[in-house]
Amino acid sequence: MKITDFAYEVKEGLGISFQAIRANKMRSVLTTLGIVIGIVSVTLMGTAIEGMSRSFNEMVSKIGADVLFVQKFSWFSSQEDFEASRNRKNIDLKQFRAVRDQGTTLAAVSPLTGTRLPIKYRSLSSDGIIAIGVNDQYVQVGGLNMEMGRFFSQAESNGDRPVVVLGYTVAEKLFPNETPLGKIVKLGSHSFRVVGVVAKQGSFLGMNMDDRVYLPITNFLQKFSNVRRGMDIHVKAANINDLENTKEELRGILRKVRGVKPGAKDDFAINQQEMFIQTFNQIGGVIAGIGLFITALSLFVGAIGIMNIMFVSVTERTKEIGIRKAIGAKRSTILIQFLIESAALALLGGIIGIIISYPLSLLINQILPTSMPLSVVGIALGISVLVGVVSGFLPANRAAKMDPVEALRHE
Amino acid sequence: MQPVINLKNIKKTYVMGTVEVNALVDVSLQIMKNEYVAIMGPSGSGKSTLMNVLGCLDTPTSGLYEFNGVNVSDMNDNELAKIRNKEIGFVFQTFNLLARSDALHNVELPLIYSGMKKAERKMLAEEALSHVKLADRMHHKPNELSGGQRQRVAVARALVTKPSIILADEPTGNLDSKTGVEIMGLFNELHAQGNTIIVVTHEEDIARHAHRIIRVRDGMVESDTIVEDRILPGVHH
C-alpha cells in the first residue's frame, strides 16, 4: 500500500469516526466512561506524585546531602528500636568536642539543642518560637543565608556572649518598623543583643524554619539548664563523595568517647538525607502502585466497554461494510476504519478525562506545589489511543473479514 | 475481439449445514464491450449468485472467469476488491448509499479507495453527478433525496471510476414505474455513450431495454437471445 493511499484511508476513517460518534453522542460518551475514570486517575496520580516529589526535593535540599546528623535516635526506626534506644546516654558537649577535635574529614561541625521559649521586645512578644543553641559553624552546617547583620562569631560563641540571631518571621514580628540589629530582646527572663537576621527559609516537614532564634550553645546551656534532652551534633562532610568514610570516622570517635564495647551495637545514630530519599521512594512507590492498579483496572473496564460498543457498531453497520466492500474497500481499509473509530472513541474519553482532571489538579495544587505536567497529558492521550486500538482490534477484524455478499444482504 | 467477460463452466456450490446446494451448475457465457445485457430468472434460479460472481463479490467453486482477459476465478480478497473498485460499477435495488454522507461524498468514495487526490476526485465526482442531472443536489444526504434521485446518485457512483461494466441488480425494484422508466432511460443513454451494461431483473419490461437477454434456470443458462423489439428511451408502452 502506498503511503498516500494510507493517508487517504486514515483521513476517510477519521471522517467516518466523527460521523459515527456524532450520530451516537450519548452512547459514545457513556462508552468512554471507563476510559474517563482511568485517565482521571492516571493524570491525578501523575500530578500528585509530581507535587510530592517537588515539595520533597525542596525539603531535602534544605537538609543538604553532605550533612550528617549524630543523634540518639535513628530517623526511621521501628517502635521496638525506639523503645530500646530510649535509655541511651544523651549526647553532650564532651562528645561534640571529641568529634570536632579528632575528625579529619569534616568541613564544619556544630552541636545543636533547642527549646520552646517566649521572646519579647518592648511591648511586642511571640510565644511559640524555638531557641536553638549552636556554635558559630552552624551557619555553614545549616546552610543559612543572612538577611541582615551577621551570624555570631567564634569569639562570641566561645566567650558565652549574650548575642542572638533571629529567624526571618521572628524579626518580622518583633521589629515591624525598625532594624533589629543592636536591639536587646528578652528570651524568657534573659537579655540578648541581636547581631543578625537569617534569610527566609520556608517550612520543612510542616515546621516553620523561620520561627526560631540561634544563640551560642554554651550560653544556652547556662541560662536554660532545665533542658535535659541532650543535643545533636551536625556535621558537614569535607567531601560529599567521601560521605561513607566520614560516617565511619564519626562512628569510631563516638564509640570510643561513649565507651561502646567492641562487638556491641552503636548506642547512637548517624542520620542523613539519603534515608529520607529512600523512605520517600518507598512511599512514592506504594502510591504509584495503588494509582497504577486503579488506572489499569478502569482502563481495562473501559477497554471492554469500547470493545463491546464496537462489536455493536460493526453489527449495526454490516450493510455499510458490504457497500464499502462492493465499491472497492479492501480488508485493510475496513480494518483501519474501525480501528480509527475505536481509537477516536477512546481518545474522546481521554480528552474528557483531562478536562475533568485539570480543575482537580488545581485543587491538588492547594496542598502540593504542582501543576499537571504536560508529559502526563501526553501519556494519558497516548494511553487512550492505545487502549482504543487494542480493544477495537477484534471488532474491526470481524468487520474486515465480512463476506461482501452476506454483508450486502443484511438489513 | 476479446470479451469483457468470459465465463467457462462456472460452478458454484454452497454448503448449508450438511446439504450442498448447487447455485450454479454449469454456466458459460461471454459479454463483449458495449453490450447491453439483461439477466433474467425466477427466484432460486441462481441469477443472484451469477451476479455476485460477475461482480467479483464471490468466487466460483470451479470453472474459469476471465475479466478483460485476466483470470479472476482464484484471486484473493484484495485483488478482487481492486477489480470491483476499478472495473465494476454497481447499482443496487436498494440504492445502498451511505446514509450519513452527502451525494458528493458517496460518489467520491470509490475514488478515495483507489487513492485519487482530493481535487481530482472531487472534479470527477461533480462531473458524474452533473451527468445524472444532480449538479444541484450534491450536498444533499440520501434521506433528503427522492428514490429516483438516490438511484441516480448510485449510478453516478458506478460511473465515476469509468468501469469496464456497469452491473445493476433490479435497479428499478424500489422505484415507482415512472421513475423506473427514467432510470432505464439513463441506462440507455449510458449504453449509447459506449458503456457495457448488465442488468439483473425478473421484470420482462425492464429486460426488454437490453439488446440481449440471458435467462437462467436451475443454475444453468436456459436461453440467450437477441431482443428484437427493444424498448427505446422515451418510447412508452
XYZ file of C-alpha atoms in Angstrom:
648
model
C 0.000 0.000 0.000
C 1.278 3.423 -0.906
C 1.698 5.969 1.837
C -0.711 8.375 0.163
C -3.348 5.621 -0.006
C -2.831 5.009 3.677
C -3.178 8.708 4.386
C -6.482 8.834 2.467
C -7.745 5.838 4.352
C -6.819 7.387 7.691
C -8.478 10.646 6.685
C -11.581 8.869 5.480
C -11.536 6.797 8.670
C -11.388 9.913 10.811
C -14.309 11.430 8.928
C -16.369 8.270 9.387
C -15.476 8.114 13.096
C -16.638 11.647 13.758
C -19.865 10.960 11.878
C -20.384 7.792 13.885
C -19.610 9.436 17.218
C -21.828 12.414 16.407
C -24.650 10.095 15.390
C -24.465 8.312 18.758
C -23.378 11.065 21.123
C -24.857 9.684 24.317
C -23.784 6.140 23.628
C -20.254 7.257 22.775
C -19.853 9.316 25.924
C -21.210 6.560 28.171
C -18.961 4.027 26.492
C -15.896 6.067 27.260
C -16.716 6.329 30.973
C -14.201 3.650 31.929
C -11.506 5.416 29.938
C -12.506 8.734 31.507
C -12.079 7.320 35.019
C -8.796 5.691 34.068
C -7.423 8.883 32.588
C -8.601 10.978 35.531
C -6.862 8.613 37.920
C -3.651 8.412 35.913
C -3.370 12.173 35.438
C -4.214 12.985 39.045
C -1.798 10.381 40.281
C 0.895 11.774 37.996
C 0.144 15.260 39.223
C 0.187 14.229 42.884
C 3.439 12.315 42.542
C 4.953 15.235 40.683
C 3.841 17.556 43.502
C 5.091 15.251 46.217
C 8.469 14.830 44.667
C 8.721 18.543 44.004
C 7.938 19.511 47.587
C 10.079 16.684 48.826
C 13.020 17.842 46.753
C 12.596 21.325 48.151
C 12.597 19.846 51.627
C 15.527 17.584 51.136
C 17.675 20.198 49.502
C 17.365 22.145 52.747
C 18.906 19.316 54.688
C 21.957 19.177 52.493
C 23.207 15.931 51.054
C 26.608 16.266 52.719
C 25.335 16.817 56.268
C 25.350 14.024 58.841
C 23.267 14.171 61.995
C 24.653 12.433 65.068
C 21.599 11.765 67.204
C 20.291 9.485 69.899
C 17.601 8.063 67.621
C 17.563 6.887 64.085
C 15.059 8.795 61.900
C 13.321 5.774 60.606
C 13.349 3.158 63.274
C 10.613 0.806 64.275
C 8.702 1.266 67.506
C 10.749 -1.523 69.129
C 14.070 0.113 68.283
C 12.737 3.353 69.622
C 11.813 1.774 72.969
C 15.258 0.186 73.196
C 17.104 3.385 72.380
C 15.225 5.492 74.938
C 17.662 4.509 77.665
C 20.652 5.556 75.634
C 23.053 8.124 77.054
C 22.493 11.683 75.925
C 24.968 13.262 73.553
C 26.833 16.058 75.335
C 29.398 18.776 74.717
C 32.259 16.445 75.577
C 31.307 14.164 72.717
C 30.912 17.166 70.430
C 34.422 18.326 71.283
C 35.793 14.855 70.622
C 34.214 14.931 67.169
C 35.416 18.468 66.492
C 38.983 17.814 67.640
C 39.524 14.315 66.249
C 37.609 14.489 62.978
C 39.800 14.872 59.912
C 37.192 14.736 57.145
C 34.817 17.408 58.448
C 34.215 20.820 56.875
C 32.205 22.153 59.791
C 30.639 20.763 62.929
C 28.149 22.213 65.367
C 26.256 20.931 68.379
C 22.542 21.660 68.371
C 19.909 21.748 71.058
C 16.715 23.699 71.417
C 13.681 24.549 73.458
C 10.457 26.465 73.077
C 10.648 29.923 74.701
C 8.718 33.192 74.714
C 10.537 36.136 73.147
C 9.869 39.798 73.821
C 10.963 43.171 72.522
C 9.374 46.159 74.304
C 5.623 45.627 74.011
C 5.852 43.076 71.194
C 6.192 39.424 72.034
C 5.934 35.999 70.467
C 5.291 32.775 72.359
C 5.879 29.959 70.033
C 9.446 30.428 68.921
C 12.199 27.860 69.251
C 15.501 28.924 70.722
C 18.374 26.915 69.333
C 21.837 26.627 70.807
C 24.587 26.127 68.225
C 28.153 27.288 67.623
C 29.452 29.723 65.023
C 29.966 26.940 62.440
C 26.235 26.267 62.264
C 25.877 28.956 59.622
C 27.792 26.585 57.303
C 26.342 23.315 58.569
C 22.757 24.536 58.368
C 23.358 26.310 55.054
C 21.998 29.588 56.440
C 21.952 32.810 54.420
C 21.884 36.094 56.231
C 19.137 38.637 55.546
C 20.974 41.325 57.500
C 23.799 41.584 60.026
C 25.908 38.508 60.603
C 25.958 35.158 62.398
C 27.731 35.212 65.763
C 31.487 34.770 65.636
C 33.730 32.105 67.100
C 34.806 34.540 69.821
C 31.195 35.281 70.698
C 30.370 31.602 70.651
C 33.291 30.575 72.872
C 33.004 33.630 75.127
C 29.414 32.950 76.065
C 28.304 36.371 74.861
C 24.577 37.100 75.139
C 24.029 37.506 71.406
C 21.215 36.160 69.260
C 20.491 35.695 65.552
C 16.783 35.945 64.673
C 14.842 33.845 62.227
C 13.052 35.754 59.470
C 9.495 35.709 60.848
C 10.662 36.402 64.406
C 12.384 39.557 63.172
C 9.275 40.490 61.173
C 7.027 40.090 64.239
C 9.158 41.917 66.772
C 10.575 44.627 64.542
C 7.857 45.598 62.092
C 9.127 49.151 61.650
C 12.752 49.264 62.750
C 16.011 47.412 62.286
C 16.535 44.657 64.832
C 20.326 44.953 64.688
C 21.835 46.003 68.005
C 18.473 45.793 69.846
C 18.112 43.899 73.090
C 15.427 41.167 73.131
C 14.280 39.090 76.097
C 14.281 35.321 75.805
C 12.481 34.021 78.847
C 13.986 36.240 81.551
C 17.368 36.752 79.867
C 18.510 39.565 77.608
C 20.277 39.094 74.279
C 21.622 41.516 71.713
C 20.538 40.910 68.106
C 23.518 40.637 65.716
C 21.813 39.284 62.616
C 18.681 38.027 60.866
C 18.591 34.834 58.820
C 17.069 34.966 55.327
C 13.659 33.328 54.793
C 13.900 29.517 54.758
C 10.280 28.387 54.447
C 8.987 25.277 56.132
C 10.343 21.789 56.446
C 8.117 18.804 57.291
C 5.465 21.268 58.402
C 7.824 23.123 60.760
C 8.316 26.806 60.177
C 12.090 27.160 59.904
C 11.892 30.948 60.247
C 10.199 30.863 63.628
C 13.420 30.285 65.548
C 16.380 32.120 67.028
C 20.004 30.993 67.317
C 22.218 31.501 70.412
C 25.734 30.336 71.319
C 25.239 26.867 72.810
C 27.326 27.406 75.964
C 25.239 30.450 76.737
C 22.084 28.468 76.004
C 23.113 25.647 78.354
C 23.965 28.053 81.175
C 20.752 30.039 81.007
C 18.277 27.340 80.067
C 19.830 24.472 82.008
C 16.439 22.911 82.573
C 16.759 21.422 79.096
C 17.536 17.760 79.746
C 17.194 16.386 76.289
C 20.858 16.445 75.436
C 21.916 17.554 71.978
C 22.634 16.531 68.422
C 25.865 17.000 66.541
C 25.501 18.305 62.997
C 28.448 17.564 60.770
C 29.154 18.865 57.291
C 31.492 16.497 55.469
C 34.520 17.914 53.690
C 33.867 15.823 50.610
C 30.392 14.622 49.666
C 31.857 11.758 47.643
C 33.594 10.537 50.758
C 30.495 10.540 52.971
C 30.859 6.893 53.945
C 34.380 7.441 55.260
C 33.238 10.453 57.233
C 30.453 8.333 58.678
C 32.916 5.614 59.669
C 35.225 8.170 61.218
C 32.356 9.609 63.280
C 31.334 6.135 64.404
C 34.863 5.392 65.595
C 35.166 8.647 67.529
C 31.727 8.317 69.145
C 32.059 4.638 70.058
C 35.296 5.482 71.834
C 34.077 8.566 73.661
C 30.774 6.885 74.617
C 32.583 3.758 75.758
C 30.801 1.291 73.490
C 32.321 -2.163 73.988
C 33.833 -3.870 70.941
C 31.205 -6.041 69.267
C 28.324 -4.158 70.902
C 25.848 -2.241 68.761
C 26.128 1.518 68.334
C 24.181 3.345 71.049
C 23.675 6.379 68.816
C 22.584 7.033 65.257
C 24.144 8.825 62.317
C 21.292 10.119 60.170
C 21.491 11.592 56.690
C 19.359 12.919 53.835
C 19.699 9.646 51.962
C 17.360 7.996 54.496
C 14.614 10.474 53.593
C 15.027 9.791 49.923
C 14.809 6.052 50.456
C 11.694 6.357 52.595
C 10.115 8.763 50.151
C 10.817 6.449 47.268
C 9.089 3.663 49.174
C 6.029 5.798 49.891
C 6.003 7.150 46.337
C 6.259 3.579 45.060
C 3.259 2.489 47.111
C 1.156 5.436 45.922
C 2.190 4.854 42.334
C 1.383 1.157 42.727
C -2.119 1.832 44.033
C -2.725 4.504 41.411
C -1.463 2.238 38.680
C -3.750 -0.538 39.863
C -6.811 1.735 39.823
C -5.778 3.101 36.452
C -5.176 -0.311 34.945
C -8.462 -1.612 36.302
C -10.542 1.265 34.976
C -8.743 1.254 31.640
C -9.430 -2.453 31.396
C -13.108 -1.890 32.108
C -13.023 0.973 29.620
C -11.406 -1.230 27.001
C -14.089 -3.899 27.447
C -16.753 -1.199 27.111
C -15.258 0.066 23.898
C -14.815 -3.410 22.512
C -18.443 -4.148 23.293
C -19.770 -0.999 21.658
C -17.521 -1.546 18.655
C -18.992 -5.028 18.187
C -22.438 -3.412 18.324
C -21.326 -0.754 15.878
C -19.888 -3.310 13.460
C -23.085 -5.358 13.558
C -25.260 -2.286 13.093
C -23.228 -1.237 10.115
C -22.906 -4.607 8.405
C -24.732 -3.224 5.383
C -22.436 -0.206 5.226
C -19.440 -2.538 5.353
C -20.955 -4.519 2.481
C -21.446 -1.353 0.424
C -17.909 -0.198 1.063
C -16.528 -3.595 0.111
C -18.633 -3.702 -3.058
C -17.207 -0.431 -4.276
C -13.637 -1.438 -3.594
C -12.724 -1.152 0.092
C -10.039 -3.705 0.925
C -9.924 -5.672 4.182
C -7.200 -3.404 5.458
C -9.320 -0.347 4.614
C -12.220 -1.589 6.718
C -9.853 -2.676 9.484
C -8.224 0.746 9.613
C -11.606 2.469 9.515
C -12.887 0.669 12.601
C -9.565 0.870 14.438
C -9.589 4.614 13.930
C -13.165 4.817 15.121
C -12.315 2.846 18.229
C -9.195 4.928 18.855
C -11.160 8.146 18.343
C -13.761 6.938 20.823
C -11.087 6.179 23.408
C -9.334 9.454 22.661
C -12.625 11.221 23.305
C -12.667 9.534 26.708
C -9.087 10.628 27.298
C -9.891 14.224 26.430
C -12.958 14.230 28.683
C -10.777 12.721 31.415
C -8.235 15.502 31.094
C -10.949 18.144 31.054
C -12.247 16.693 34.330
C -8.897 16.205 35.996
C -7.436 19.596 35.136
C -9.557 21.516 37.670
C -8.955 18.722 40.177
C -5.224 19.153 39.689
C -5.669 22.816 40.613
C -7.240 21.582 43.847
C -4.213 19.384 44.497
C -2.117 22.450 43.874
C -3.657 23.940 47.016
C -1.910 21.223 49.030
C 1.164 20.413 46.974
C 3.203 22.737 44.794
C 2.337 21.148 41.459
C 0.676 21.528 38.118
C -0.403 18.831 35.706
C 2.795 18.043 33.803
C 2.446 18.228 30.029
C 4.144 14.857 29.785
C 1.307 13.325 31.829
C -1.255 14.821 29.437
C 0.678 13.378 26.507
C 0.995 9.972 28.132
C -2.707 9.955 29.055
C -3.773 10.694 25.489
C -1.295 8.134 24.187
C -2.681 5.501 26.547
C -6.246 6.286 25.446
C -5.397 5.816 21.795
C -3.545 2.598 22.576
C -6.490 1.241 24.572
C -8.777 2.172 21.683
C -6.665 0.407 19.110
C -6.222 -2.714 21.228
C -9.873 -3.010 22.214
C -11.021 -2.172 18.696
C -8.972 -4.863 17.064
C -11.331 -7.812 17.415
C -14.448 -5.917 16.249
C -12.508 -4.282 13.408
C -11.157 -7.624 12.344
C -14.662 -9.089 12.315
C -15.756 -6.218 10.067
C -12.757 -6.588 7.785
C -13.357 -10.299 7.264
C -17.050 -9.968 6.430
C -18.187 -11.593 3.223
C -19.437 -8.773 0.976
C -22.378 -10.812 -0.329
C -23.580 -11.650 3.175
C -22.990 -8.108 4.368
C -24.959 -6.572 1.483
C -27.896 -8.870 2.186
C -28.012 -7.679 5.814
C -30.783 -5.206 6.651
C -12.188 -9.070 -30.231
C -11.569 -10.009 -26.606
C -14.734 -10.242 -24.489
C -15.019 -8.147 -21.326
C -16.466 -11.116 -19.526
C -15.725 -14.742 -20.334
C -17.284 -17.446 -18.143
C -16.407 -21.077 -18.857
C -18.100 -23.947 -16.980
C -18.659 -21.878 -13.858
C -19.895 -23.885 -10.922
C -20.846 -22.528 -7.529
C -21.729 -24.811 -4.648
C -22.801 -23.625 -1.223
C -22.683 -25.838 1.797
C -25.668 -25.148 4.014
C -25.294 -27.241 7.112
C -24.830 -30.738 5.742
C -26.592 -30.077 2.442
C -24.767 -28.983 -0.679
C -26.650 -26.518 -2.841
C -25.613 -26.141 -6.464
C -26.441 -22.498 -7.097
C -24.661 -22.504 -10.456
C -24.343 -25.863 -12.150
C -22.530 -25.074 -15.362
C -22.574 -21.571 -16.772
C -20.609 -20.437 -19.808
C -21.160 -17.089 -21.453
C -19.360 -14.159 -22.999
C -20.175 -10.479 -22.865
C -18.495 -8.075 -25.286
C -17.672 -4.443 -24.851
C -20.631 -2.060 -25.181
C -23.179 -4.835 -24.919
C -26.421 -4.196 -23.041
C -27.387 -7.473 -21.410
C -30.288 -8.426 -19.152
C -30.007 -11.469 -16.915
C -33.409 -12.904 -16.046
C -34.673 -15.716 -13.978
C -37.129 -16.546 -11.224
C -36.000 -16.504 -7.591
C -33.852 -19.512 -6.778
C -32.695 -19.738 -10.374
C -29.122 -18.780 -9.456
C -29.282 -15.358 -11.036
C -28.204 -13.621 -7.802
C -25.268 -15.981 -7.459
C -24.375 -15.325 -11.078
C -24.499 -11.618 -10.425
C -22.246 -11.974 -7.353
C -19.740 -13.962 -9.379
C -19.877 -11.495 -12.295
C -19.431 -8.630 -9.820
C -16.417 -10.311 -8.216
C -18.215 -10.260 -4.881
C -17.893 -14.017 -4.803
C -15.591 -16.570 -6.436
C -16.782 -19.650 -8.303
C -16.224 -23.115 -6.831
C -14.820 -24.230 -10.165
C -14.580 -23.014 -13.740
C -12.828 -20.114 -15.396
C -13.766 -16.456 -15.168
C -11.728 -14.074 -17.289
C -12.269 -10.356 -16.900
C -10.696 -8.408 -19.783
C -8.541 -11.456 -20.363
C -7.392 -11.680 -16.742
C -8.259 -14.774 -14.746
C -10.168 -13.643 -11.689
C -11.534 -17.050 -10.601
C -8.904 -17.547 -7.944
C -7.951 -14.044 -6.971
C -7.677 -13.237 -3.290
C -9.818 -10.741 -1.384
C -7.618 -7.727 -2.015
C -7.228 -8.373 -5.729
C -10.990 -8.791 -6.042
C -11.530 -5.534 -4.133
C -9.305 -3.812 -6.639
C -11.263 -5.243 -9.616
C -14.563 -4.169 -8.018
C -13.131 -0.746 -7.376
C -11.752 -0.056 -10.831
C -13.625 -2.280 -13.285
C -17.153 -2.693 -11.952
C -19.813 -0.123 -11.197
C -22.607 -1.482 -9.027
C -26.182 -0.218 -8.981
C -28.365 -1.912 -6.371
C -32.086 -2.300 -5.895
C -31.943 -0.553 -2.510
C -29.523 2.119 -3.767
C -27.032 1.272 -0.996
C -25.806 4.786 -0.415
C -24.036 5.733 2.801
C -26.783 7.405 4.804
C -24.568 9.823 6.709
C -22.666 11.115 3.681
C -23.908 13.602 1.128
C -24.291 12.753 -2.562
C -20.865 14.109 -3.467
C -19.067 12.047 -0.835
C -20.966 8.927 -1.834
C -19.807 9.371 -5.412
C -16.264 10.189 -4.339
C -15.942 7.051 -2.226
C -14.697 4.614 -4.906
C -12.105 7.201 -5.914
C -10.974 7.536 -2.294
C -10.472 3.781 -2.221
C -8.416 3.950 -5.387
C -6.175 6.568 -3.788
C -7.002 9.513 -6.018
C -6.027 13.026 -4.968
C -8.758 15.144 -3.470
C -9.015 17.868 -6.106
C -9.136 15.344 -8.923
C -11.703 13.072 -7.356
C -13.936 16.000 -6.414
C -13.885 17.168 -10.001
C -14.725 13.695 -11.339
C -17.495 13.200 -8.775
C -19.061 16.533 -9.632
C -18.840 15.638 -13.299
C -20.552 12.290 -12.687
C -23.326 13.933 -10.665
C -23.855 16.510 -13.414
C -24.027 13.635 -15.850
C -27.030 12.209 -13.990
C -28.521 15.723 -13.682
C -27.950 16.111 -9.958
C -25.489 19.006 -10.041
C -27.820 20.966 -7.743
C -28.173 18.143 -5.191
C -24.510 17.389 -4.468
C -24.634 18.314 -0.821
C -27.886 16.585 -0.031
C -27.858 13.469 2.091
C -29.713 10.400 0.789
C -32.713 10.993 3.082
C -33.116 14.439 1.522
C -33.433 12.920 -1.947
C -36.285 11.105 -3.700
C -35.933 7.454 -4.665
C -35.159 8.301 -8.268
C -32.576 10.853 -7.221
C -30.951 8.342 -4.892
C -30.705 5.806 -7.665
C -29.162 8.452 -9.912
C -26.555 9.155 -7.203
C -25.865 5.406 -7.193
C -25.494 5.453 -10.979
C -23.101 8.396 -10.705
C -21.099 6.424 -8.135
C -20.996 3.460 -10.528
C -19.904 5.661 -13.425
C -17.294 7.755 -11.714
C -14.451 5.236 -11.983
C -15.145 4.704 -15.709
C -15.577 0.965 -15.113
C -15.493 -1.759 -17.746
C -19.022 -2.856 -16.820
C -21.984 -1.391 -15.010
C -23.723 -4.118 -13.068
C -27.254 -3.259 -11.988
C -29.261 -5.535 -9.707
C -33.014 -4.871 -10.015
C -32.282 -1.154 -10.387
C -35.972 -0.217 -10.622
C -37.224 -2.635 -7.977
C -37.700 0.054 -5.354
C -38.985 2.781 -7.669
C -42.433 3.650 -8.969
C -42.914 2.815 -12.633
C -42.467 6.380 -13.881
C -39.173 6.817 -12.055
C -38.173 3.326 -13.126
C -38.623 4.336 -16.748
C -36.457 7.394 -16.130
C -33.657 5.278 -14.691
C -33.879 2.836 -17.588
C -33.671 5.835 -19.932
C -30.478 6.783 -18.136
C -29.070 3.290 -18.746
C -29.969 3.502 -22.417
C -28.145 6.785 -22.580
C -25.069 5.380 -20.837
C -25.106 2.469 -23.241
C -25.292 4.826 -26.185
C -22.204 6.541 -24.786
C -20.247 3.286 -25.039
C -20.690 1.686 -21.623
C -21.149 -2.044 -21.136
C -24.280 -2.671 -19.077
C -25.562 -5.785 -17.331
C -28.982 -5.572 -15.688
C -30.238 -8.363 -13.454
C -34.030 -8.365 -13.265
C -37.108 -10.501 -13.135
C -39.257 -7.940 -14.973
C -39.774 -8.531 -18.675
C -40.375 -4.805 -19.316
C -37.070 -3.870 -17.795
C -35.188 -6.649 -19.555
C -36.517 -5.531 -22.925
C -34.464 -2.349 -22.683
C -31.419 -4.526 -23.290
C -30.091 -5.919 -26.567
C -29.686 -9.383 -25.278
C -31.483 -11.424 -22.628
C -29.820 -14.305 -20.801
C -32.373 -16.475 -18.991
C -31.143 -18.546 -16.050
C -32.946 -21.504 -14.535
C -31.752 -24.146 -12.042
C -28.212 -22.825 -12.133
C -27.880 -23.068 -15.893
C -28.314 -20.748 -18.867
C -31.728 -21.601 -20.253
C -31.646 -19.256 -23.222
C -29.520 -16.459 -24.594
C -31.427 -14.337 -27.144
C -31.149 -11.072 -29.010
C -34.044 -8.704 -28.286
C -35.980 -7.891 -31.426
C -38.443 -5.386 -30.022
C -36.216 -3.228 -27.770
C -37.846 -0.631 -25.604
C -36.154 2.555 -26.656
C -35.639 5.612 -24.491
C -38.641 7.874 -24.435
C -40.933 5.291 -26.032
C -43.609 4.243 -23.545
C -45.528 1.002 -23.783
